[in-house]
Coordinates of C-alpha atoms and ligand atoms in Angstrom, one line a residue:
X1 CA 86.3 -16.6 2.6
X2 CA 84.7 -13.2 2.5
X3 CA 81.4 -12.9 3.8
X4 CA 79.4 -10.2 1.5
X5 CA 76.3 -8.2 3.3
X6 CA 73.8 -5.6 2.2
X7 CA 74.3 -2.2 3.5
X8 CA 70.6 -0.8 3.7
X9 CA 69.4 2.5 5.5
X10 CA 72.5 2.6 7.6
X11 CA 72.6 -0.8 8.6
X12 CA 74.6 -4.0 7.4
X13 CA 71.6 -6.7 6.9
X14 CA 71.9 -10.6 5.8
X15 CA 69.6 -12.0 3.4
X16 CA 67.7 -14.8 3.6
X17 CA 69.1 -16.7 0.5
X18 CA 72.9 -16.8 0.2
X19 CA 75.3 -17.1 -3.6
X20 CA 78.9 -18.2 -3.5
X21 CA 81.0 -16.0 -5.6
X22 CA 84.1 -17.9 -7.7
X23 CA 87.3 -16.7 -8.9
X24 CA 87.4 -16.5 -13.0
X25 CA 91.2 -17.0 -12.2
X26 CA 91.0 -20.1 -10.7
X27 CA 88.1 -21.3 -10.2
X28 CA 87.6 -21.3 -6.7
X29 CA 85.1 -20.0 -4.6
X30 CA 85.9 -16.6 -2.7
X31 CA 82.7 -15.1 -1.0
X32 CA 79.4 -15.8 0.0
X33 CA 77.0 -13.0 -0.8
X34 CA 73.6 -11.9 0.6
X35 CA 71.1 -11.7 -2.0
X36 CA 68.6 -8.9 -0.5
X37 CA 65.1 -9.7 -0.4
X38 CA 62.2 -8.2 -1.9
X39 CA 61.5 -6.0 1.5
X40 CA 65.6 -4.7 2.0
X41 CA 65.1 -3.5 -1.2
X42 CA 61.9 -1.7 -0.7
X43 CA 63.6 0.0 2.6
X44 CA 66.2 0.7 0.6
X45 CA 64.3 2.2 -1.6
X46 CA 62.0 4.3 1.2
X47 CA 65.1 5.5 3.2
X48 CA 66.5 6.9 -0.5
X49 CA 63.3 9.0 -0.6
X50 CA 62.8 10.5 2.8
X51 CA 66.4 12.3 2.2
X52 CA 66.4 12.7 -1.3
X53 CA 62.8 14.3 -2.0
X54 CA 60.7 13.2 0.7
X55 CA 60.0 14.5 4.6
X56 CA 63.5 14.3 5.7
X57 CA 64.9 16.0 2.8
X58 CA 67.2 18.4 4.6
X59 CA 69.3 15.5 5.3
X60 CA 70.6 15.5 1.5
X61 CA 68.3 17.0 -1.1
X62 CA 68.2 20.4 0.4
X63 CA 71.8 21.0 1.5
X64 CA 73.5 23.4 -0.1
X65 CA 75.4 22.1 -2.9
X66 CA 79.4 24.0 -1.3
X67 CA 77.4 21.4 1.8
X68 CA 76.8 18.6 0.1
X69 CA 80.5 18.9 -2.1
X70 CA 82.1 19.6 1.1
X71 CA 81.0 16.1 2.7
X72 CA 81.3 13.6 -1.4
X73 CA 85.1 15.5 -1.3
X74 CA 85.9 14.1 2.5
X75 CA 84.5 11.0 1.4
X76 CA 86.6 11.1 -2.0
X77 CA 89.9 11.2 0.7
X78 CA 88.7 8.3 2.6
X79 CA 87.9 6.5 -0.9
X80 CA 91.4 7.1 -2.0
X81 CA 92.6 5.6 1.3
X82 CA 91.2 2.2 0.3
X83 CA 92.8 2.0 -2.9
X84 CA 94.6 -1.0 -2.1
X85 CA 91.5 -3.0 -1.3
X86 CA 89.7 -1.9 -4.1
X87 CA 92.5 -2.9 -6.2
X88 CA 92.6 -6.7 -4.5
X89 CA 88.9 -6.7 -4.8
X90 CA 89.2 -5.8 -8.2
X91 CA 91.8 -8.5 -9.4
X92 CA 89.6 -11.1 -6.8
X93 CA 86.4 -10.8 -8.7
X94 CA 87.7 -10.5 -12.2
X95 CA 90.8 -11.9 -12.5
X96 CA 92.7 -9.5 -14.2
X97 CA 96.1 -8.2 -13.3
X98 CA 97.2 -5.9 -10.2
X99 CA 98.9 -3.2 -12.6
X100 CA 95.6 -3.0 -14.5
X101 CA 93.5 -3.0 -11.8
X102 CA 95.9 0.2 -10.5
X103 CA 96.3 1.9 -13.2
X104 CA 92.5 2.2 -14.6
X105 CA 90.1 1.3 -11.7
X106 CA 91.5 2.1 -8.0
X107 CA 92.8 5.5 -7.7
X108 CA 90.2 6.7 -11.2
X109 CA 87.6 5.8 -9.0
X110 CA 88.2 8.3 -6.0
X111 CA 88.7 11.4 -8.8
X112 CA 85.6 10.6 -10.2
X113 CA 84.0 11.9 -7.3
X114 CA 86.6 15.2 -7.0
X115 CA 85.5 15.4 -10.9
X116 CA 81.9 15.1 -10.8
X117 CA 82.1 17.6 -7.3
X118 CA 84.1 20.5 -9.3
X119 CA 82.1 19.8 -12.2
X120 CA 78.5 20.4 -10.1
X121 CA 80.2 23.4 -8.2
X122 CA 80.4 25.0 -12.2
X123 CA 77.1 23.7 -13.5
X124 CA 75.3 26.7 -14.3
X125 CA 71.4 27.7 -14.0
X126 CA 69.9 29.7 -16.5
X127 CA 67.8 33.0 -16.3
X128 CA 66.3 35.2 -18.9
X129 CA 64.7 38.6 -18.8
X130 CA 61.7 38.9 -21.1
X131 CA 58.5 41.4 -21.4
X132 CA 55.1 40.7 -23.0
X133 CA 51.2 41.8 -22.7
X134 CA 51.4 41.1 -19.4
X135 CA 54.3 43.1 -18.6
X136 CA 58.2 42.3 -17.2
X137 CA 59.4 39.3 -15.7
X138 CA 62.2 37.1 -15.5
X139 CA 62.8 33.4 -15.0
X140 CA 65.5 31.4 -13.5
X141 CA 65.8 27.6 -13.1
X142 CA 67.2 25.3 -9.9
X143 CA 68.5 22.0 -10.6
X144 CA 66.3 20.3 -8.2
X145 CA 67.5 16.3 -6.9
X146 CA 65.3 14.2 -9.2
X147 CA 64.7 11.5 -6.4
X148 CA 65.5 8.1 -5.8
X149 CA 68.1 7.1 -9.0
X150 CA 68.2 3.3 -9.2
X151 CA 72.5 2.1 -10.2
X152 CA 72.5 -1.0 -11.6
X153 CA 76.3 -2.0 -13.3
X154 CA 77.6 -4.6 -15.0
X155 CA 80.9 -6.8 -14.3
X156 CA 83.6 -5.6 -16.7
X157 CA 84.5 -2.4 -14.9
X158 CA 82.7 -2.8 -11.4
X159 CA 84.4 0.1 -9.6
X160 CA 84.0 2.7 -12.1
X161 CA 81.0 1.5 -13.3
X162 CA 79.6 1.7 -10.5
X163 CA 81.1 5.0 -9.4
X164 CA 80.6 6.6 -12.9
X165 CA 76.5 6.1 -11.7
X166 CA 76.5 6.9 -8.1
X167 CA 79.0 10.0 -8.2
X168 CA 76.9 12.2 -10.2
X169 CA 73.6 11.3 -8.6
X170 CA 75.0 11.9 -4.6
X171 CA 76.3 15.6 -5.9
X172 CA 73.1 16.6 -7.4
X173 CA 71.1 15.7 -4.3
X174 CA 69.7 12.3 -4.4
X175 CA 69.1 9.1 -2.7
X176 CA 71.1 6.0 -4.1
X177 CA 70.1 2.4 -4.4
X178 CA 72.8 0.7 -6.0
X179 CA 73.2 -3.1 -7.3
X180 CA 76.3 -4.4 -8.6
X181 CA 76.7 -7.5 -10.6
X182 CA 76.2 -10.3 -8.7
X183 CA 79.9 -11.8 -10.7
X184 CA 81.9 -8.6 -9.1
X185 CA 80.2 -7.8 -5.5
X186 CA 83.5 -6.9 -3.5
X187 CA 84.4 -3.3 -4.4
X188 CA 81.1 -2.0 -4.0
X189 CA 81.0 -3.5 -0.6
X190 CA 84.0 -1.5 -0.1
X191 CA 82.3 1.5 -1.3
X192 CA 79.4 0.7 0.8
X193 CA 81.8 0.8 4.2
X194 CA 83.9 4.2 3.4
X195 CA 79.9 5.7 2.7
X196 CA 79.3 4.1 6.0
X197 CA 82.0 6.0 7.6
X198 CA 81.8 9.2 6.4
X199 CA 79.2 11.8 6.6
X200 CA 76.8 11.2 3.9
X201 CA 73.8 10.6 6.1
X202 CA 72.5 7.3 6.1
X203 CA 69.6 6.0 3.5
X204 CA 71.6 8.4 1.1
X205 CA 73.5 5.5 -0.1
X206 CA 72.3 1.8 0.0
X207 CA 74.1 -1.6 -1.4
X208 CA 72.0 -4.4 -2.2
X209 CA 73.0 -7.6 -3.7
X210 CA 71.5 -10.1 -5.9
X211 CA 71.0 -10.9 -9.5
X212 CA 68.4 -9.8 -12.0
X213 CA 65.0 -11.1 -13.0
X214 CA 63.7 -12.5 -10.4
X215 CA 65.6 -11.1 -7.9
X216 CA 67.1 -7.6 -6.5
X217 CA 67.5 -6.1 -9.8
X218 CA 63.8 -6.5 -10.4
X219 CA 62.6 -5.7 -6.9
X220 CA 64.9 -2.4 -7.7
X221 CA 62.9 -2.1 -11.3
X222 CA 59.7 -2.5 -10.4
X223 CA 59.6 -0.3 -7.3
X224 CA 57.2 2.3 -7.4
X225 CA 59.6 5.3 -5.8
X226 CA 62.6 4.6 -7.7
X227 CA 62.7 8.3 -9.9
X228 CA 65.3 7.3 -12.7
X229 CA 67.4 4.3 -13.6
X230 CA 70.7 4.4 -14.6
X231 CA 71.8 1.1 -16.0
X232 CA 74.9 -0.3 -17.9
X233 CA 75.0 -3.6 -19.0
X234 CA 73.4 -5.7 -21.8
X235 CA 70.7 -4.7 -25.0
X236 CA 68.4 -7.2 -24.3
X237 CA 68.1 -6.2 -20.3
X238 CA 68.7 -2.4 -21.3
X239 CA 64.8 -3.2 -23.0
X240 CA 63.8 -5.5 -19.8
X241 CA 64.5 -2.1 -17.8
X242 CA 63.1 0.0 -19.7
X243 CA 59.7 -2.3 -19.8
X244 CA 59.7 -2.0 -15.9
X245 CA 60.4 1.6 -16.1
X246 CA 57.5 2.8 -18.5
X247 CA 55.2 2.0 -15.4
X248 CA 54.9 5.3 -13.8
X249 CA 56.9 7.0 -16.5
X250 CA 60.2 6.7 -14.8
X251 CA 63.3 7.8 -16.5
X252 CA 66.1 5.6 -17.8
X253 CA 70.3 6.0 -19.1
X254 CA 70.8 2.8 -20.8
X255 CA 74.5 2.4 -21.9
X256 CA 74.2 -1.2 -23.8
X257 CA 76.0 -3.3 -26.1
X258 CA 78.0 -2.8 -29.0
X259 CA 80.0 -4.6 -32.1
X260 CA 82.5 -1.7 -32.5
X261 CA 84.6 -1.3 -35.7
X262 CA 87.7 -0.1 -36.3
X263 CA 88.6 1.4 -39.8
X264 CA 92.2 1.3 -41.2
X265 CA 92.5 3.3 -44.7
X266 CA 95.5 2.8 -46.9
X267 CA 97.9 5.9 -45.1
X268 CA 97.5 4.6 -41.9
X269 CA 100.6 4.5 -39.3
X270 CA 100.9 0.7 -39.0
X271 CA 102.9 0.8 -35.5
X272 CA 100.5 2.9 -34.0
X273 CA 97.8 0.9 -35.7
X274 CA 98.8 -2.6 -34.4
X275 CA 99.4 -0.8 -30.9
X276 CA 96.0 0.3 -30.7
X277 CA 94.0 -2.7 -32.1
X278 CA 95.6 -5.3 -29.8
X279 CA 94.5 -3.0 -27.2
X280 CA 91.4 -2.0 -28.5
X281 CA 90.3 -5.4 -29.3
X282 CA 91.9 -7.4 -26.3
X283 CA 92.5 -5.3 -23.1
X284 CA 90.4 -6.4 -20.1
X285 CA 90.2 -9.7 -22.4
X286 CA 87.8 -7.8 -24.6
X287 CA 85.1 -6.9 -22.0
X288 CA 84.7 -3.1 -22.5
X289 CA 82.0 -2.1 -24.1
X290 CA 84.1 0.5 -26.3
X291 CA 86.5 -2.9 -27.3
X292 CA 86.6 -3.3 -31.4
X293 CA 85.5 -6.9 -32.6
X294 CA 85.7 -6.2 -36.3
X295 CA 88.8 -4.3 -38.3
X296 CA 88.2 -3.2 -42.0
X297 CA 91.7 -2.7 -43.4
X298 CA 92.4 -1.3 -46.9
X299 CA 93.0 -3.7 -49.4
X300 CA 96.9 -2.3 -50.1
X301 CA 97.2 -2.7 -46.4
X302 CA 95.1 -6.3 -45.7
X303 CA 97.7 -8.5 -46.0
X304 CA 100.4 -6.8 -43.5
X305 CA 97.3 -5.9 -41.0
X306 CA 96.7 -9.8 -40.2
X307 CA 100.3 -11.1 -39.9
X308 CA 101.1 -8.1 -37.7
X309 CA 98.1 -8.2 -35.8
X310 CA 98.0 -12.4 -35.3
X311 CA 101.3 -12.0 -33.9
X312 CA 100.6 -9.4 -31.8
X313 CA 97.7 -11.3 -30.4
X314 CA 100.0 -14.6 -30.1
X315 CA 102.4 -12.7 -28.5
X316 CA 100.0 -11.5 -25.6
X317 CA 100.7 -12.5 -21.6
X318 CA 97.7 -14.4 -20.4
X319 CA 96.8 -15.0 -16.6
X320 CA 99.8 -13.4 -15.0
X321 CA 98.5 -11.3 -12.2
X322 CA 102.3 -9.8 -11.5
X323 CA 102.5 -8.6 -14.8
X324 CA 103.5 -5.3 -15.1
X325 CA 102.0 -3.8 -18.4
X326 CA 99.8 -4.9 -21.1
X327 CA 98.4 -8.5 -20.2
X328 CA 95.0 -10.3 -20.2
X329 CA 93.5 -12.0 -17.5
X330 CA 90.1 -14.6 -17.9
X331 CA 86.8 -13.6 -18.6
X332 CA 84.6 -12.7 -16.0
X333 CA 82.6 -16.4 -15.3
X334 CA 82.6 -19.6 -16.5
X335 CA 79.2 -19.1 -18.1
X336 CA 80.7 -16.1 -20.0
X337 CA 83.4 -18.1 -21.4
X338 CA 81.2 -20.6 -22.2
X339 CA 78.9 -18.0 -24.8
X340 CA 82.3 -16.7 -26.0
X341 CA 83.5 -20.1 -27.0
X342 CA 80.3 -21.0 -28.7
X343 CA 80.4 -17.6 -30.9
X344 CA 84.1 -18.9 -31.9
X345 CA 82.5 -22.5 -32.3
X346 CA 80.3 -21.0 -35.7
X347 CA 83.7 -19.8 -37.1
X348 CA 84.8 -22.6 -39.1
X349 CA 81.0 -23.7 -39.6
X350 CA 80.1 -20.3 -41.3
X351 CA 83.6 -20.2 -43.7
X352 CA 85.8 -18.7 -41.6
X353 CA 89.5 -19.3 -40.5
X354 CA 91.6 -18.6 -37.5
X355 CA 94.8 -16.5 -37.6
X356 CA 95.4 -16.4 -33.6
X357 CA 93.6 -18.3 -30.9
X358 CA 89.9 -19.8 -31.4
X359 CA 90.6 -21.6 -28.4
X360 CA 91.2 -22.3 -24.2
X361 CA 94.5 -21.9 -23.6
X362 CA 96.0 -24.8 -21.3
X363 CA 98.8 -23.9 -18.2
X364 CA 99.4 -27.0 -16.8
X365 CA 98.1 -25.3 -13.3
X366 CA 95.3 -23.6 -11.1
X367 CA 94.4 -21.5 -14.0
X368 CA 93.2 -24.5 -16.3
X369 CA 89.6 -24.2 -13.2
X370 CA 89.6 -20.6 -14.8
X371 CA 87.5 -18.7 -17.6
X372 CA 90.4 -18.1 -19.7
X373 CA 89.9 -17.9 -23.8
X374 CA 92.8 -16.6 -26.5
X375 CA 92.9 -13.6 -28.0
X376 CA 91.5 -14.9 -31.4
X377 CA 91.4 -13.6 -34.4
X378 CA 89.4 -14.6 -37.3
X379 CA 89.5 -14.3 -41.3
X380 CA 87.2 -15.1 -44.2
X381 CA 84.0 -14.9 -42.9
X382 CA 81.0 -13.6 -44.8
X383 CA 79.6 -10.1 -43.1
X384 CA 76.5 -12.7 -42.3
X385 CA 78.2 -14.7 -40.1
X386 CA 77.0 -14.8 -36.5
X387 CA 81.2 -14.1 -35.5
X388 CA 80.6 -10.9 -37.2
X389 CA 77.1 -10.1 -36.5
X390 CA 76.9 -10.8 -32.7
X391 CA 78.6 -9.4 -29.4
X392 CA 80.9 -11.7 -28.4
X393 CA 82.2 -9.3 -25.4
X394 CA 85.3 -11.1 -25.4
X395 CA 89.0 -11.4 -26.7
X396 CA 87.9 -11.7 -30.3
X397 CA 88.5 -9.9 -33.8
X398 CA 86.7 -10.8 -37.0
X399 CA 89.7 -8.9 -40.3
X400 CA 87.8 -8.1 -43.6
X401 CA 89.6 -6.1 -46.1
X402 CA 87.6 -3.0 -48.3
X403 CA 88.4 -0.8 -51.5
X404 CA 87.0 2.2 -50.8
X405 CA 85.8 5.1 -48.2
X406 CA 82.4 4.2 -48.6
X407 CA 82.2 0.8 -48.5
X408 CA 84.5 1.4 -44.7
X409 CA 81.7 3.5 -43.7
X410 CA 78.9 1.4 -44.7
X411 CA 81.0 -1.9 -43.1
X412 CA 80.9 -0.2 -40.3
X413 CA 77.2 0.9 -39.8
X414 CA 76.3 -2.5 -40.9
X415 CA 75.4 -3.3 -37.3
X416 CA 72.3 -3.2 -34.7
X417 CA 74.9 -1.2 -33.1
X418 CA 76.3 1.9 -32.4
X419 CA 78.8 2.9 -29.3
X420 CA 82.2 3.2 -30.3
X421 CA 84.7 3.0 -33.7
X422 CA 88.7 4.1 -34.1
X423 CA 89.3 5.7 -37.3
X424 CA 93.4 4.8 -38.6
X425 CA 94.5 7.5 -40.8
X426 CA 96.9 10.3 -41.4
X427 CA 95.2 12.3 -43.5
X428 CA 93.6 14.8 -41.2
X429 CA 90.4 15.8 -43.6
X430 CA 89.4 12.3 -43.9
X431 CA 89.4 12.0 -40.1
X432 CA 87.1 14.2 -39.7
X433 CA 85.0 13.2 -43.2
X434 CA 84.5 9.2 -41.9
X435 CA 84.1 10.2 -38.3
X436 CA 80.5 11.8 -38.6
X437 CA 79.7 9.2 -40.7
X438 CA 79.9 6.8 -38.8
X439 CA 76.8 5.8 -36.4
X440 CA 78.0 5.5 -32.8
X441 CA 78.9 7.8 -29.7
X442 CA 82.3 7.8 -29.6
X443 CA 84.7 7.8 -32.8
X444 CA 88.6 8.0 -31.9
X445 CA 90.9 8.8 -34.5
X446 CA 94.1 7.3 -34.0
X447 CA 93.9 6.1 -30.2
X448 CA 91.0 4.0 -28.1
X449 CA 90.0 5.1 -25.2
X450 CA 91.6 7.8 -24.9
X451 CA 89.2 9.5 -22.8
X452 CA 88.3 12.1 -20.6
X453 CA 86.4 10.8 -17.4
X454 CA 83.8 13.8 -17.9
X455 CA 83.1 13.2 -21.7
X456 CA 79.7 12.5 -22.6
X457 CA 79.0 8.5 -23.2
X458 CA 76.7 7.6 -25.8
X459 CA 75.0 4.6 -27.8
X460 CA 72.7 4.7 -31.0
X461 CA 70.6 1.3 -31.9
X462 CA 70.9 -1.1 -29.4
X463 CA 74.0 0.4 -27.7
X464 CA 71.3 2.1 -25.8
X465 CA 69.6 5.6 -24.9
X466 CA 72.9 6.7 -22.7
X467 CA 72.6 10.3 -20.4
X468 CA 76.3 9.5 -18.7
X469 CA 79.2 11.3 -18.4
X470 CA 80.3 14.7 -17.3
X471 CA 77.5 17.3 -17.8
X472 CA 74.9 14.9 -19.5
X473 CA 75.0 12.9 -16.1
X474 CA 74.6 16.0 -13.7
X475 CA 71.5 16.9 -15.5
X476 CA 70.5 13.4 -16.0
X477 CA 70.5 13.2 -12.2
X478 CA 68.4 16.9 -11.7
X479 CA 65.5 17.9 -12.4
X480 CA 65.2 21.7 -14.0
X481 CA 62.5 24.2 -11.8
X482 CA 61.4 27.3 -13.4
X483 CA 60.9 30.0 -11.3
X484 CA 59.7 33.2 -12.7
X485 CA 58.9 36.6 -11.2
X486 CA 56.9 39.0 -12.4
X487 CA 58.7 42.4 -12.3
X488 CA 56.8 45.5 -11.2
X489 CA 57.7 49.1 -12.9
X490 CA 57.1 50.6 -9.6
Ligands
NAD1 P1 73.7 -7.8 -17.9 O1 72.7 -7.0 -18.6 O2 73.6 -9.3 -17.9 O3 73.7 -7.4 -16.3 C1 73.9 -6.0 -15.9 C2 73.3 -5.8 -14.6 O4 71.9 -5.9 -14.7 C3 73.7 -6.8 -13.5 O5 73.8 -6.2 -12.3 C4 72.5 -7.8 -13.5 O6 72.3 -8.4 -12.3 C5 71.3 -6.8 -13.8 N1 70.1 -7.3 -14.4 C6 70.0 -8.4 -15.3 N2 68.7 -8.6 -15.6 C7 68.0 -7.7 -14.9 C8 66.6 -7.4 -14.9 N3 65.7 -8.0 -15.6 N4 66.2 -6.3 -14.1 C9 67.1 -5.6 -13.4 N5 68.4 -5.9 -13.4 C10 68.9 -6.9 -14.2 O7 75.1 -7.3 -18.4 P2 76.5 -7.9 -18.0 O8 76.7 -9.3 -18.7 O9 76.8 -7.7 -16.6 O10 77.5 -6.9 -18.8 C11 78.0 -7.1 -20.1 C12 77.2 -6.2 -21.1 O11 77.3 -4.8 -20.6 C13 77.7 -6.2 -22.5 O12 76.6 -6.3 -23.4 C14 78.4 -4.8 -22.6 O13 78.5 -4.4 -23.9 C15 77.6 -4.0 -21.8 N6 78.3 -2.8 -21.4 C16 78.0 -1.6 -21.9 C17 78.7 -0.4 -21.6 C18 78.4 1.0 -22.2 O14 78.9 2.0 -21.7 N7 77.6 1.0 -23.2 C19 79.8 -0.5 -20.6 C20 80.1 -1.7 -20.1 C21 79.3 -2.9 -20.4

């Protein structure tokens, strides 16, 4: 079994209170992890500052950025060199299959940090030339490192959660203290050892394990010299976070929640449309927060929408980890299952029916100790009912049919929420009609997820007050300086 530490200031330090980490796939346990106490965290914290903005900020801060690129693009090769144990750490923690866990976390995680490099090397100051009473002068700005930027990630993505947060805030200069779910420690802790051996200089970059109130995560919240938070995870701690944060005035990204709706009018391309739902509501056994847990179909279309999509869900490969292609694995914990199966528990209760799934699917093996659920899909529920209403975050799709444009767009604002929908349509004008219409941060039309590493991530309502991605996280990360200088006629 895998023995998990905290990598702090340079060092590789045990905690004084240990957690045993299980396997969603089978139940078992696989690591013992280190929670960090209350004092790692604060020299965590302290080593952070010292390069970032404090008395030893040559070390990081003050390179020069073609410095500071030069060293996160070695450390990108070494990164890439690891891919196979990211990869088993990946499928270890969450149980999902190897040619998932290649295809969109491994190798993706390594180019985030060539992206986010390139993408610092072209961020561009601005100056202006201006004259007034007081004669000629112009003013320029630096992007300045903000500080210490606090990571804290969720479970469903670890790797490129976690590498989405920590990429852009190393390239613009500042001191990292990142904590991973405590469900999905492993490939941070890989992350942690490549930092170790490169030549990001250490305190730039520290790992510390744990869970949230309580423990690390609020130790990381409530410390004083954290600058900025950068959080993914759920609404309800996105506003925990931001509590802690408001003390000192300290700035937060909150990517949060969502109930995400895809909207499927009458002209519609039903192939592409059943291709795109089943992966849009059930790929990484719904835990993205982009997945869709509610389709509105068009009434002429209802009918064909369900039996196409129950089978589709039906026909899905669950908990084969040698699967090569589209496949779902468990969810992330017992406990998650748990809340998932209680949301499918109100279905019949609040008047709904099943047309796939509602259920734990039973193998006859190891895999019955798992977290597994079925992709279930749910009919005949009133836009009330707590199925409909509430986050499930899992393998689950409530169908409701409507007659109109309108009444789509209004279905689908009906939420607390706002992250992501997919619009299904051929006609190219209504595309682009419904899309601004629609309250979230992302609307695809025709695909899910389709999406560019460096394109801006954003929530409305709950689904948070999101900086990330691309630019928006370079300048969440910096801090803008003015300098201007008078200009003298002679
Ligand atoms: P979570 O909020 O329970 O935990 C996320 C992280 O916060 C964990 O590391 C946890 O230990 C830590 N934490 C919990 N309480 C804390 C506290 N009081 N102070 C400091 N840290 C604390 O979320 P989760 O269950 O890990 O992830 C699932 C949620 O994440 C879902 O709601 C999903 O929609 C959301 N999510 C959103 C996005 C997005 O981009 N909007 C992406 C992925 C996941």
């Amino acid at each position: 079994m895998q023995e998990l530490t905290n990598y702090i200031a340079g060092q590789w330090q045990v905690g004084e209170r240990t957690f045993v980490k299980t396997s969603p796939f089978h139940g078992q346990a696989i690591a013992t992890v280190h929670e960090a106490t209350e004092s790692m965290v604060d020299e965590a914290v302290r080593a952070a500052h010292r390069v970032s903005i404090g008395d030893r900020a040559s070390a990081w801060g003050n390179l020069a950025m073609t410095q500071r690129l030069a060293i996160v693009e070695d450390f990108a090769g070494r990164l890439m060199a690891r891919v196979d144990d990211l990869v088993e750490a990946e499928v270890q923690d969450t149980g999902r299959s190897y040619w998932q866990a290649c295809n969109f976390d491994g190798a993706r995680a390594a180019k985030l940090f060539r992206a986010y490099a390139a993408a610092a090397e072209n961020l561009e100051d601005r100056s202006k030339s201006f004259s007034g009473a007081m004669g000629k002068a112009m003013w320029y700005t630096n992007r300045r490192p903000k500080g210490v930027i606090g990571c804290i990630t969720p479970w469903n993505m670890p790797l490129l959660m976690m590498c989405m947060k920590i990429a852009p805030a190393l390239v613009m200069g500042n001191g990292v203290v990142a904590k991973p779910s405590e469900e999905t420690p492993s490939s941070s802790a890989i992350l942690a050892e490549v930092i170790a051996e490169s030549d990001i200089p250490d305190g730039v970059f520290s790992l510390v394990h744990g869970f949230g109130a309580g423990s690390t995560g609020e130790y990381l919240t409530r410390h004083p010299l954290v600058n900025a938070f950068n959080f993914t995870g759920e609404s309800a701690t996105g506003v925990q976070i931001m509590q802690a944060a408001s003390v000192g005035l300290r700035e937060v990204s909150l990517e949060l929640g969502g109930k995400n709706a895809a909207l499927i009018f009458q002209d519609a391309n039903m192939d592409h449309v059943i291709d795109g739902v089943r992966r849009s509501s059930f790929f990484n056994a719904g835990q993205i927060c982009f997945c869709t847990e509610r389709a509105y179909v068009h009434r002429s279309r209802y009918d064909e929408f369900i039996e196409k999509m129950a089978k589709a869900a039906s026909d899905i490969v669950i908990g084969d980890l040698h699967h090569e292609g589209f496949s779902i694995g468990p969810l992330v914990s017992h406990a998650h299952r748990d809340k998932v199966k209680n949301l499918l528990d109100t279905v019949v209760e609040d008047g709904g029916e099943f047309v796939a799934g509602g259920d734990i699917p039973k193998f006859g093996d190891e895999r019955d100790n798992g977290a597994f659920i079925l992709p279930s899909i749910a009919i005949g529920l009133p836009e009330t009912a707590r199925f409909v209403k509430q986050e499930a975050f899992g393998p689950v799709l409530h169908i409701a049919p409507f007659d109109d444009e309108q009444e789509a767009i209004d279905l689908a604002n009906d939420t607390q929420y706002g992250l992501a929908t997919s619009i299904w349509t051929e006609n190219i004008s209504r595309a682009h009609r419904v899309a601004p219409q629609v309250r979230v941060g992302h609307a695809w039309v025709n695909s899910w997820q389709l999406r560019d590493l460096l394109s801006p991530i954003s929530g409305v309502g709950a689904s948070g007050l999101g900086r990330d991605g691309g630019r928006d996280s370079l300048e969440f990360c910096s801090q803008p300086q003015t300098v201007t200088v008078r200009l003298f006629d002679q």
